[in-house]
PDB file of C-alpha atoms in Angstrom:
ATOM      1  CA  UNK F   1       0.316  -0.113   0.096  1.00  0.00           C
ATOM      2  CA  UNK F   2       1.168   3.461  -0.294  1.00  0.00           C
ATOM      3  CA  UNK F   3       1.180   5.275   2.908  1.00  0.00           C
ATOM      4  CA  UNK F   4       3.232   9.059   1.272  1.00  0.00           C
ATOM      5  CA  UNK F   5       4.349  10.982  -1.493  1.00  0.00           C
ATOM      6  CA  UNK F   6       6.947   9.456  -1.633  1.00  0.00           C
ATOM      7  CA  UNK F   7       5.728   6.002  -1.753  1.00  0.00           C
ATOM      8  CA  UNK F   8       3.733   7.249  -4.854  1.00  0.00           C
ATOM      9  CA  UNK F   9       6.459   8.631  -6.151  1.00  0.00           C
ATOM     10  CA  UNK F  10       8.723   5.721  -6.526  1.00  0.00           C
ATOM     11  CA  UNK F  11       5.691   3.495  -7.839  1.00  0.00           C
ATOM     12  CA  UNK F  12       5.404   5.645 -11.094  1.00  0.00           C
ATOM     13  CA  UNK F  13       9.092   5.397 -11.564  1.00  0.00           C
ATOM     14  CA  UNK F  14       9.185   1.620 -10.817  1.00  0.00           C
ATOM     15  CA  UNK F  15       5.725   0.979 -13.854  1.00  0.00           C
ATOM     16  CA  UNK F  16       6.143   3.844 -15.872  1.00  0.00           C
ATOM     17  CA  UNK F  17       2.510   4.480 -15.461  1.00  0.00           C
ATOM     18  CA  UNK F  18      -0.139   4.931 -12.776  1.00  0.00           C
ATOM     19  CA  UNK F  19      -3.563   5.901 -13.222  1.00  0.00           C
ATOM     20  CA  UNK F  20      -5.590   7.771 -10.594  1.00  0.00           C
ATOM     21  CA  UNK F  21      -8.906   6.049 -10.324  1.00  0.00           C
ATOM     22  CA  UNK F  22      -9.934   2.146 -11.205  1.00  0.00           C
ATOM     23  CA  UNK F  23      -9.744   1.606 -14.806  1.00  0.00           C
ATOM     24  CA  UNK F  24      -9.455  -1.960 -16.949  1.00  0.00           C
ATOM     25  CA  UNK F  25      -6.859  -3.034 -15.262  1.00  0.00           C
ATOM     26  CA  UNK F  26      -7.678  -4.196 -11.571  1.00  0.00           C
ATOM     27  CA  UNK F  27      -5.530  -3.250  -9.018  1.00  0.00           C
ATOM     28  CA  UNK F  28      -3.726  -0.664 -11.404  1.00  0.00           C
ATOM     29  CA  UNK F  29      -4.696   2.576  -9.604  1.00  0.00           C
ATOM     30  CA  UNK F  30      -3.845   4.651  -6.815  1.00  0.00           C
ATOM     31  CA  UNK F  31      -7.305   4.373  -5.940  1.00  0.00           C
ATOM     32  CA  UNK F  32      -6.810   0.906  -5.116  1.00  0.00           C
ATOM     33  CA  UNK F  33      -3.512   1.283  -3.355  1.00  0.00           C
ATOM     34  CA  UNK F  34      -4.034   3.345  -1.294  1.00  0.00           C
ATOM     35  CA  UNK F  35      -5.356   3.109   2.439  1.00  0.00           C
ATOM     36  CA  UNK F  36      -9.011   4.690   2.108  1.00  0.00           C
ATOM     37  CA  UNK F  37      -8.468   5.736   5.567  1.00  0.00           C
ATOM     38  CA  UNK F  38      -6.071   8.083   4.156  1.00  0.00           C
ATOM     39  CA  UNK F  39      -8.365   9.915   1.401  1.00  0.00           C
ATOM     40  CA  UNK F  40     -10.556  11.966   3.718  1.00  0.00           C
ATOM     41  CA  UNK F  41      -8.830  12.246   7.036  1.00  0.00           C
ATOM     42  CA  UNK F  42      -6.502  15.138   9.130  1.00  0.00           C
ATOM     43  CA  UNK F  43      -3.295  12.902   7.710  1.00  0.00           C
ATOM     44  CA  UNK F  44      -2.255  14.348   4.306  1.00  0.00           C
ATOM     45  CA  UNK F  45      -3.513  11.835   1.383  1.00  0.00           C
ATOM     46  CA  UNK F  46      -3.209  10.840  -2.534  1.00  0.00           C
ATOM     47  CA  UNK F  47      -4.833  14.482  -2.588  1.00  0.00           C
ATOM     48  CA  UNK F  48      -2.096  16.672  -0.692  1.00  0.00           C
ATOM     49  CA  UNK F  49       0.415  14.636  -2.647  1.00  0.00           C
ATOM     50  CA  UNK F  50       0.090  15.549  -6.107  1.00  0.00           C
ATOM     51  CA  UNK F  51       1.933  18.655  -5.882  1.00  0.00           C
ATOM     52  CA  UNK F  52       4.915  17.251  -3.999  1.00  0.00           C
ATOM     53  CA  UNK F  53       5.500  14.365  -6.677  1.00  0.00           C
ATOM     54  CA  UNK F  54       5.172  16.916  -9.777  1.00  0.00           C
ATOM     55  CA  UNK F  55       7.651  19.329  -8.191  1.00  0.00           C
ATOM     56  CA  UNK F  56      10.313  16.533  -8.013  1.00  0.00           C
ATOM     57  CA  UNK F  57      10.045  16.533 -11.808  1.00  0.00           C
ATOM     58  CA  UNK F  58      10.231  12.828 -12.077  1.00  0.00           C
ATOM     59  CA  UNK F  59       6.596  12.400 -13.157  1.00  0.00           C
ATOM     60  CA  UNK F  60       3.977  14.644 -15.422  1.00  0.00           C
ATOM     61  CA  UNK F  61       0.781  14.742 -14.172  1.00  0.00           C
ATOM     62  CA  UNK F  62      -2.471  15.137 -15.882  1.00  0.00           C
ATOM     63  CA  UNK F  63      -5.677  13.725 -17.662  1.00  0.00           C
ATOM     64  CA  UNK F  64      -4.055  11.252 -19.376  1.00  0.00           C
ATOM     65  CA  UNK F  65      -5.853   8.082 -19.025  1.00  0.00           C
ATOM     66  CA  UNK F  66      -9.283   7.862 -20.714  1.00  0.00           C
ATOM     67  CA  UNK F  67     -10.043  11.396 -19.650  1.00  0.00           C
ATOM     68  CA  UNK F  68      -8.902  11.313 -15.836  1.00  0.00           C
ATOM     69  CA  UNK F  69      -6.205  11.478 -14.268  1.00  0.00           C
ATOM     70  CA  UNK F  70      -2.978  10.143 -13.953  1.00  0.00           C
ATOM     71  CA  UNK F  71       0.840  10.200 -13.737  1.00  0.00           C
ATOM     72  CA  UNK F  72       3.824   8.984 -16.228  1.00  0.00           C
ATOM     73  CA  UNK F  73       7.355   8.820 -15.512  1.00  0.00           C
ATOM     74  CA  UNK F  74       9.589  11.407 -16.766  1.00  0.00           C
ATOM     75  CA  UNK F  75      11.384   8.131 -18.491  1.00  0.00           C
ATOM     76  CA  UNK F  76       8.322   7.230 -20.544  1.00  0.00           C
ATOM     77  CA  UNK F  77       6.910  10.342 -21.080  1.00  0.00           C
ATOM     78  CA  UNK F  78       8.743  10.849 -24.449  1.00  0.00           C
ATOM     79  CA  UNK F  79       7.606   7.561 -25.828  1.00  0.00           C
ATOM     80  CA  UNK F  80       4.040   8.653 -24.432  1.00  0.00           C
ATOM     81  CA  UNK F  81       3.863  12.215 -25.900  1.00  0.00           C
ATOM     82  CA  UNK F  82       5.667  10.464 -29.551  1.00  0.00           C
ATOM     83  CA  UNK F  83       2.271   8.764 -29.899  1.00  0.00           C
ATOM     84  CA  UNK F  84      -0.458  10.573 -27.786  1.00  0.00           C
ATOM     85  CA  UNK F  85       0.570  13.670 -30.157  1.00  0.00           C
ATOM     86  CA  UNK F  86       0.315  11.816 -33.331  1.00  0.00           C
ATOM     87  CA  UNK F  87      -3.303  10.966 -32.905  1.00  0.00           C
ATOM     88  CA  UNK F  88      -4.058  14.791 -33.764  1.00  0.00           C
ATOM     89  CA  UNK F  89      -1.093  16.976 -35.046  1.00  0.00           C
ATOM     90  CA  UNK F  90      -0.728  20.068 -33.649  1.00  0.00           C
ATOM     91  CA  UNK F  91      -1.697  21.728 -36.769  1.00  0.00           C
ATOM     92  CA  UNK F  92      -5.160  20.267 -36.770  1.00  0.00           C
ATOM     93  CA  UNK F  93      -5.474  21.519 -32.988  1.00  0.00           C
ATOM     94  CA  UNK F  94      -7.940  24.302 -33.066  1.00  0.00           C
ATOM     95  CA  UNK F  95     -10.840  23.155 -34.116  1.00  0.00           C
ATOM     96  CA  UNK F  96     -14.205  24.893 -31.596  1.00  0.00           C
ATOM     97  CA  UNK F  97     -15.340  22.274 -28.978  1.00  0.00           C
ATOM     98  CA  UNK F  98     -18.855  21.938 -27.391  1.00  0.00           C
ATOM     99  CA  UNK F  99     -17.671  24.554 -24.620  1.00  0.00           C
ATOM    100  CA  UNK F 100     -17.541  27.220 -27.044  1.00  0.00           C
ATOM    101  CA  UNK F 101     -13.697  28.411 -26.546  1.00  0.00           C
ATOM    102  CA  UNK F 102     -11.340  26.406 -29.277  1.00  0.00           C
ATOM    103  CA  UNK F 103      -7.871  24.628 -27.869  1.00  0.00           C
ATOM    104  CA  UNK F 104      -5.576  26.414 -30.161  1.00  0.00           C
ATOM    105  CA  UNK F 105      -6.681  29.383 -27.619  1.00  0.00           C
ATOM    106  CA  UNK F 106      -6.256  27.626 -24.607  1.00  0.00           C
ATOM    107  CA  UNK F 107      -2.913  26.719 -25.889  1.00  0.00           C
ATOM    108  CA  UNK F 108      -1.441  29.749 -27.416  1.00  0.00           C
ATOM    109  CA  UNK F 109      -2.518  31.528 -24.159  1.00  0.00           C
ATOM    110  CA  UNK F 110      -0.863  28.561 -21.838  1.00  0.00           C
ATOM    111  CA  UNK F 111       2.240  29.315 -24.046  1.00  0.00           C
ATOM    112  CA  UNK F 112       2.306  32.907 -24.072  1.00  0.00           C
ATOM    113  CA  UNK F 113       2.348  32.905 -20.267  1.00  0.00           C
ATOM    114  CA  UNK F 114       4.193  29.910 -19.876  1.00  0.00           C
ATOM    115  CA  UNK F 115       1.816  28.546 -17.421  1.00  0.00           C
ATOM    116  CA  UNK F 116      -1.457  29.268 -16.282  1.00  0.00           C
ATOM    117  CA  UNK F 117      -3.831  28.890 -13.040  1.00  0.00           C
ATOM    118  CA  UNK F 118      -7.486  27.229 -14.489  1.00  0.00           C
ATOM    119  CA  UNK F 119      -9.262  30.200 -13.114  1.00  0.00           C
ATOM    120  CA  UNK F 120      -7.162  32.990 -14.896  1.00  0.00           C
ATOM    121  CA  UNK F 121      -7.513  30.375 -18.526  1.00  0.00           C
ATOM    122  CA  UNK F 122     -11.361  31.038 -17.709  1.00  0.00           C
ATOM    123  CA  UNK F 123     -10.946  34.729 -17.402  1.00  0.00           C
ATOM    124  CA  UNK F 124      -8.540  35.174 -20.522  1.00  0.00           C
ATOM    125  CA  UNK F 125     -11.311  33.090 -22.592  1.00  0.00           C
ATOM    126  CA  UNK F 126     -14.436  34.860 -21.199  1.00  0.00           C
ATOM    127  CA  UNK F 127     -15.940  32.494 -19.126  1.00  0.00           C
ATOM    128  CA  UNK F 128     -15.909  34.181 -15.895  1.00  0.00           C
ATOM    129  CA  UNK F 129     -15.482  37.739 -16.983  1.00  0.00           C
ATOM    130  CA  UNK F 130     -17.820  40.800 -15.259  1.00  0.00           C
ATOM    131  CA  UNK F 131     -20.725  41.648 -17.477  1.00  0.00           C
ATOM    132  CA  UNK F 132     -18.897  44.928 -18.938  1.00  0.00           C
ATOM    133  CA  UNK F 133     -15.149  44.116 -19.777  1.00  0.00           C
ATOM    134  CA  UNK F 134     -12.959  47.000 -19.695  1.00  0.00           C
ATOM    135  CA  UNK F 135      -9.413  45.010 -19.803  1.00  0.00           C
ATOM    136  CA  UNK F 136      -7.368  44.412 -22.425  1.00  0.00           C
ATOM    137  CA  UNK F 137      -5.716  40.642 -22.528  1.00  0.00           C
ATOM    138  CA  UNK F 138      -2.957  39.344 -24.798  1.00  0.00           C
ATOM    139  CA  UNK F 139      -6.198  36.344 -25.961  1.00  0.00           C
ATOM    140  CA  UNK F 140      -7.628  39.583 -27.421  1.00  0.00           C
ATOM    141  CA  UNK F 141      -4.562  39.627 -29.769  1.00  0.00           C
ATOM    142  CA  UNK F 142      -4.431  35.634 -30.592  1.00  0.00           C
ATOM    143  CA  UNK F 143      -8.210  34.707 -30.690  1.00  0.00           C
ATOM    144  CA  UNK F 144     -11.017  37.115 -29.567  1.00  0.00           C
ATOM    145  CA  UNK F 145     -13.597  34.856 -27.244  1.00  0.00           C
ATOM    146  CA  UNK F 146     -17.508  35.728 -27.728  1.00  0.00           C
ATOM    147  CA  UNK F 147     -18.041  37.227 -24.116  1.00  0.00           C
ATOM    148  CA  UNK F 148     -21.587  36.671 -22.626  1.00  0.00           C
ATOM    149  CA  UNK F 149     -24.257  34.854 -21.824  1.00  0.00           C
ATOM    150  CA  UNK F 150     -23.977  32.392 -24.479  1.00  0.00           C
ATOM    151  CA  UNK F 151     -20.407  30.905 -23.711  1.00  0.00           C
ATOM    152  CA  UNK F 152     -20.982  30.585 -20.142  1.00  0.00           C
ATOM    153  CA  UNK F 153     -23.964  28.553 -20.870  1.00  0.00           C
ATOM    154  CA  UNK F 154     -22.478  26.404 -23.058  1.00  0.00           C
ATOM    155  CA  UNK F 155     -19.804  25.213 -20.318  1.00  0.00           C
ATOM    156  CA  UNK F 156     -16.710  25.743 -19.291  1.00  0.00           C
ATOM    157  CA  UNK F 157     -12.867  25.130 -20.230  1.00  0.00           C
ATOM    158  CA  UNK F 158     -12.690  21.371 -19.178  1.00  0.00           C
ATOM    159  CA  UNK F 159     -13.355  19.359 -22.102  1.00  0.00           C
ATOM    160  CA  UNK F 160     -10.623  21.245 -23.743  1.00  0.00           C
ATOM    161  CA  UNK F 161      -8.445  20.985 -21.233  1.00  0.00           C
ATOM    162  CA  UNK F 162      -9.044  17.068 -20.658  1.00  0.00           C
ATOM    163  CA  UNK F 163      -8.481  16.875 -24.722  1.00  0.00           C
ATOM    164  CA  UNK F 164      -4.598  19.133 -24.514  1.00  0.00           C
ATOM    165  CA  UNK F 165      -4.179  16.844 -21.983  1.00  0.00           C
ATOM    166  CA  UNK F 166      -4.693  13.336 -23.355  1.00  0.00           C
ATOM    167  CA  UNK F 167      -2.778  14.783 -26.468  1.00  0.00           C
ATOM    168  CA  UNK F 168       0.229  15.150 -24.204  1.00  0.00           C
ATOM    169  CA  UNK F 169       0.280  19.145 -25.273  1.00  0.00           C
ATOM    170  CA  UNK F 170      -0.652  19.868 -21.843  1.00  0.00           C
ATOM    171  CA  UNK F 171       0.082  19.241 -18.284  1.00  0.00           C
ATOM    172  CA  UNK F 172      -0.819  20.112 -14.870  1.00  0.00           C
ATOM    173  CA  UNK F 173       2.734  22.066 -13.399  1.00  0.00           C
ATOM    174  CA  UNK F 174       1.196  22.333  -9.690  1.00  0.00           C
ATOM    175  CA  UNK F 175      -1.409  23.141  -7.506  1.00  0.00           C
ATOM    176  CA  UNK F 176      -1.855  26.013  -5.602  1.00  0.00           C
ATOM    177  CA  UNK F 177      -4.138  26.999  -2.683  1.00  0.00           C
ATOM    178  CA  UNK F 178      -6.187  30.142  -1.137  1.00  0.00           C
ATOM    179  CA  UNK F 179      -4.224  31.326   2.183  1.00  0.00           C
ATOM    180  CA  UNK F 180      -6.134  32.174   5.551  1.00  0.00           C
ATOM    181  CA  UNK F 181      -5.278  35.086   7.021  1.00  0.00           C
ATOM    182  CA  UNK F 182      -3.298  33.067   9.704  1.00  0.00           C
ATOM    183  CA  UNK F 183      -0.985  31.661   6.861  1.00  0.00           C
ATOM    184  CA  UNK F 184      -2.741  28.242   6.514  1.00  0.00           C
ATOM    185  CA  UNK F 185      -3.965  26.914   3.160  1.00  0.00           C
ATOM    186  CA  UNK F 186      -7.169  25.228   2.665  1.00  0.00           C
ATOM    187  CA  UNK F 187      -9.666  24.130   0.410  1.00  0.00           C
ATOM    188  CA  UNK F 188      -8.842  22.603  -3.039  1.00  0.00           C
ATOM    189  CA  UNK F 189      -6.173  23.197  -5.128  1.00  0.00           C
ATOM    190  CA  UNK F 190      -6.278  25.171  -8.102  1.00  0.00           C
ATOM    191  CA  UNK F 191      -4.495  23.204 -11.490  1.00  0.00           C
ATOM    192  CA  UNK F 192      -1.649  25.620 -12.836  1.00  0.00           C
ATOM    193  CA  UNK F 193      -1.599  24.203 -16.721  1.00  0.00           C
ATOM    194  CA  UNK F 194       1.779  24.310 -18.773  1.00  0.00           C
ATOM    195  CA  UNK F 195       3.493  22.964 -21.793  1.00  0.00           C
ATOM    196  CA  UNK F 196       5.786  20.034 -21.355  1.00  0.00           C
ATOM    197  CA  UNK F 197       8.242  21.545 -23.174  1.00  0.00           C
ATOM    198  CA  UNK F 198       8.064  24.804 -20.621  1.00  0.00           C
ATOM    199  CA  UNK F 199       8.245  22.430 -17.486  1.00  0.00           C
ATOM    200  CA  UNK F 200      10.758  20.290 -18.880  1.00  0.00           C
ATOM    201  CA  UNK F 201      12.670  21.592 -21.693  1.00  0.00           C
ATOM    202  CA  UNK F 202      12.102  21.967 -25.340  1.00  0.00           C
ATOM    203  CA  UNK F 203      14.289  18.621 -25.730  1.00  0.00           C
ATOM    204  CA  UNK F 204      12.221  16.975 -23.467  1.00  0.00           C
ATOM    205  CA  UNK F 205      11.619  14.561 -26.801  1.00  0.00           C
ATOM    206  CA  UNK F 206      15.023  13.910 -28.079  1.00  0.00           C
ATOM    207  CA  UNK F 207      15.131  10.813 -25.956  1.00  0.00           C
ATOM    208  CA  UNK F 208      12.814   9.334 -28.738  1.00  0.00           C
ATOM    209  CA  UNK F 209      13.511  11.060 -31.835  1.00  0.00           C
ATOM    210  CA  UNK F 210      14.216   8.675 -33.682  1.00  0.00           C
ATOM    211  CA  UNK F 211      11.305   6.728 -33.318  1.00  0.00           C
ATOM    212  CA  UNK F 212       8.013   6.856 -35.077  1.00  0.00           C
ATOM    213  CA  UNK F 213       4.793   7.119 -33.316  1.00  0.00           C
ATOM    214  CA  UNK F 214       3.982   3.156 -33.790  1.00  0.00           C
ATOM    215  CA  UNK F 215       7.442   2.427 -32.362  1.00  0.00           C
ATOM    216  CA  UNK F 216       7.081   4.289 -29.333  1.00  0.00           C
ATOM    217  CA  UNK F 217       3.662   2.715 -28.704  1.00  0.00           C
ATOM    218  CA  UNK F 218       4.930  -0.650 -29.291  1.00  0.00           C
ATOM    219  CA  UNK F 219       7.608  -0.214 -26.474  1.00  0.00           C
ATOM    220  CA  UNK F 220       4.990   1.229 -24.165  1.00  0.00           C
ATOM    221  CA  UNK F 221       3.054  -1.785 -24.894  1.00  0.00           C
ATOM    222  CA  UNK F 222       5.762  -4.404 -24.535  1.00  0.00           C
ATOM    223  CA  UNK F 223       6.775  -2.805 -21.018  1.00  0.00           C
ATOM    224  CA  UNK F 224       3.229  -2.810 -19.933  1.00  0.00           C
ATOM    225  CA  UNK F 225       2.700  -6.333 -20.799  1.00  0.00           C
ATOM    226  CA  UNK F 226       6.006  -7.644 -19.063  1.00  0.00           C
ATOM    227  CA  UNK F 227       4.562  -5.934 -15.983  1.00  0.00           C
ATOM    228  CA  UNK F 228       1.115  -7.243 -16.333  1.00  0.00           C
ATOM    229  CA  UNK F 229       1.845 -10.685 -18.219  1.00  0.00           C
ATOM    230  CA  UNK F 230      -1.519 -11.993 -16.989  1.00  0.00           C
ATOM    231  CA  UNK F 231      -3.802  -9.383 -18.277  1.00  0.00           C
ATOM    232  CA  UNK F 232      -5.537  -9.027 -21.865  1.00  0.00           C
ATOM    233  CA  UNK F 233      -3.837  -6.843 -23.719  1.00  0.00           C
ATOM    234  CA  UNK F 234      -7.041  -5.162 -24.942  1.00  0.00           C
ATOM    235  CA  UNK F 235      -7.488  -4.228 -21.650  1.00  0.00           C
ATOM    236  CA  UNK F 236      -4.074  -2.493 -21.500  1.00  0.00           C
ATOM    237  CA  UNK F 237      -4.701  -0.516 -24.786  1.00  0.00           C
ATOM    238  CA  UNK F 238      -7.404   1.244 -23.535  1.00  0.00           C
ATOM    239  CA  UNK F 239      -5.318   2.818 -21.324  1.00  0.00           C
ATOM    240  CA  UNK F 240      -2.819   4.048 -23.616  1.00  0.00           C
ATOM    241  CA  UNK F 241      -4.764   4.748 -26.604  1.00  0.00           C
TER     242      UNK F 241
END
């Protein structure tokens, strides 16, 4: 069982991939590896471990598995990104999604600022602005958003953010908390988004630059089959595809 952020980080590095929640592979999740008593208690648990693990720069974190959260070690992130990004090349990331905000708008804003909190993204994309917007934002230059009740009715950023994370175009750099007057943090952490290039360096893909996306995929599947030899390959593919 995982009892600390150190245990969690070591497990991600050992296996290379670790989903947060139950999935197609029984037992292969943080949810199943942590004592239930640590989830909502006075002790730090898996929710609080996320920031420390990310900040150690050995594991990437985001919605990476079937639209749900999980970790990928820095050893395996290049192959993972090499495959995932090929599913939808950068030039095609830009179509409008159901939220009324384009993925290109989000990605351009994050690249321009290097990192942004989710609430900052909402402001830049016109989803939480005041009725009369007066300030000038960089996003106005990149791609103006239609501001008003219509945008708010159609939803938030989550669908587009999830797609960008699944494509490994963005990851979560950290979680930031509100601070009380006494200096104590409280509430749920707010995600700060960035690109893997900004967080790990522009050359983070260099270790697999001579591999095709198909070769990276095959390498990942071979590794996972060695870790879970008794698991049906289709179940493993559900996690990676």
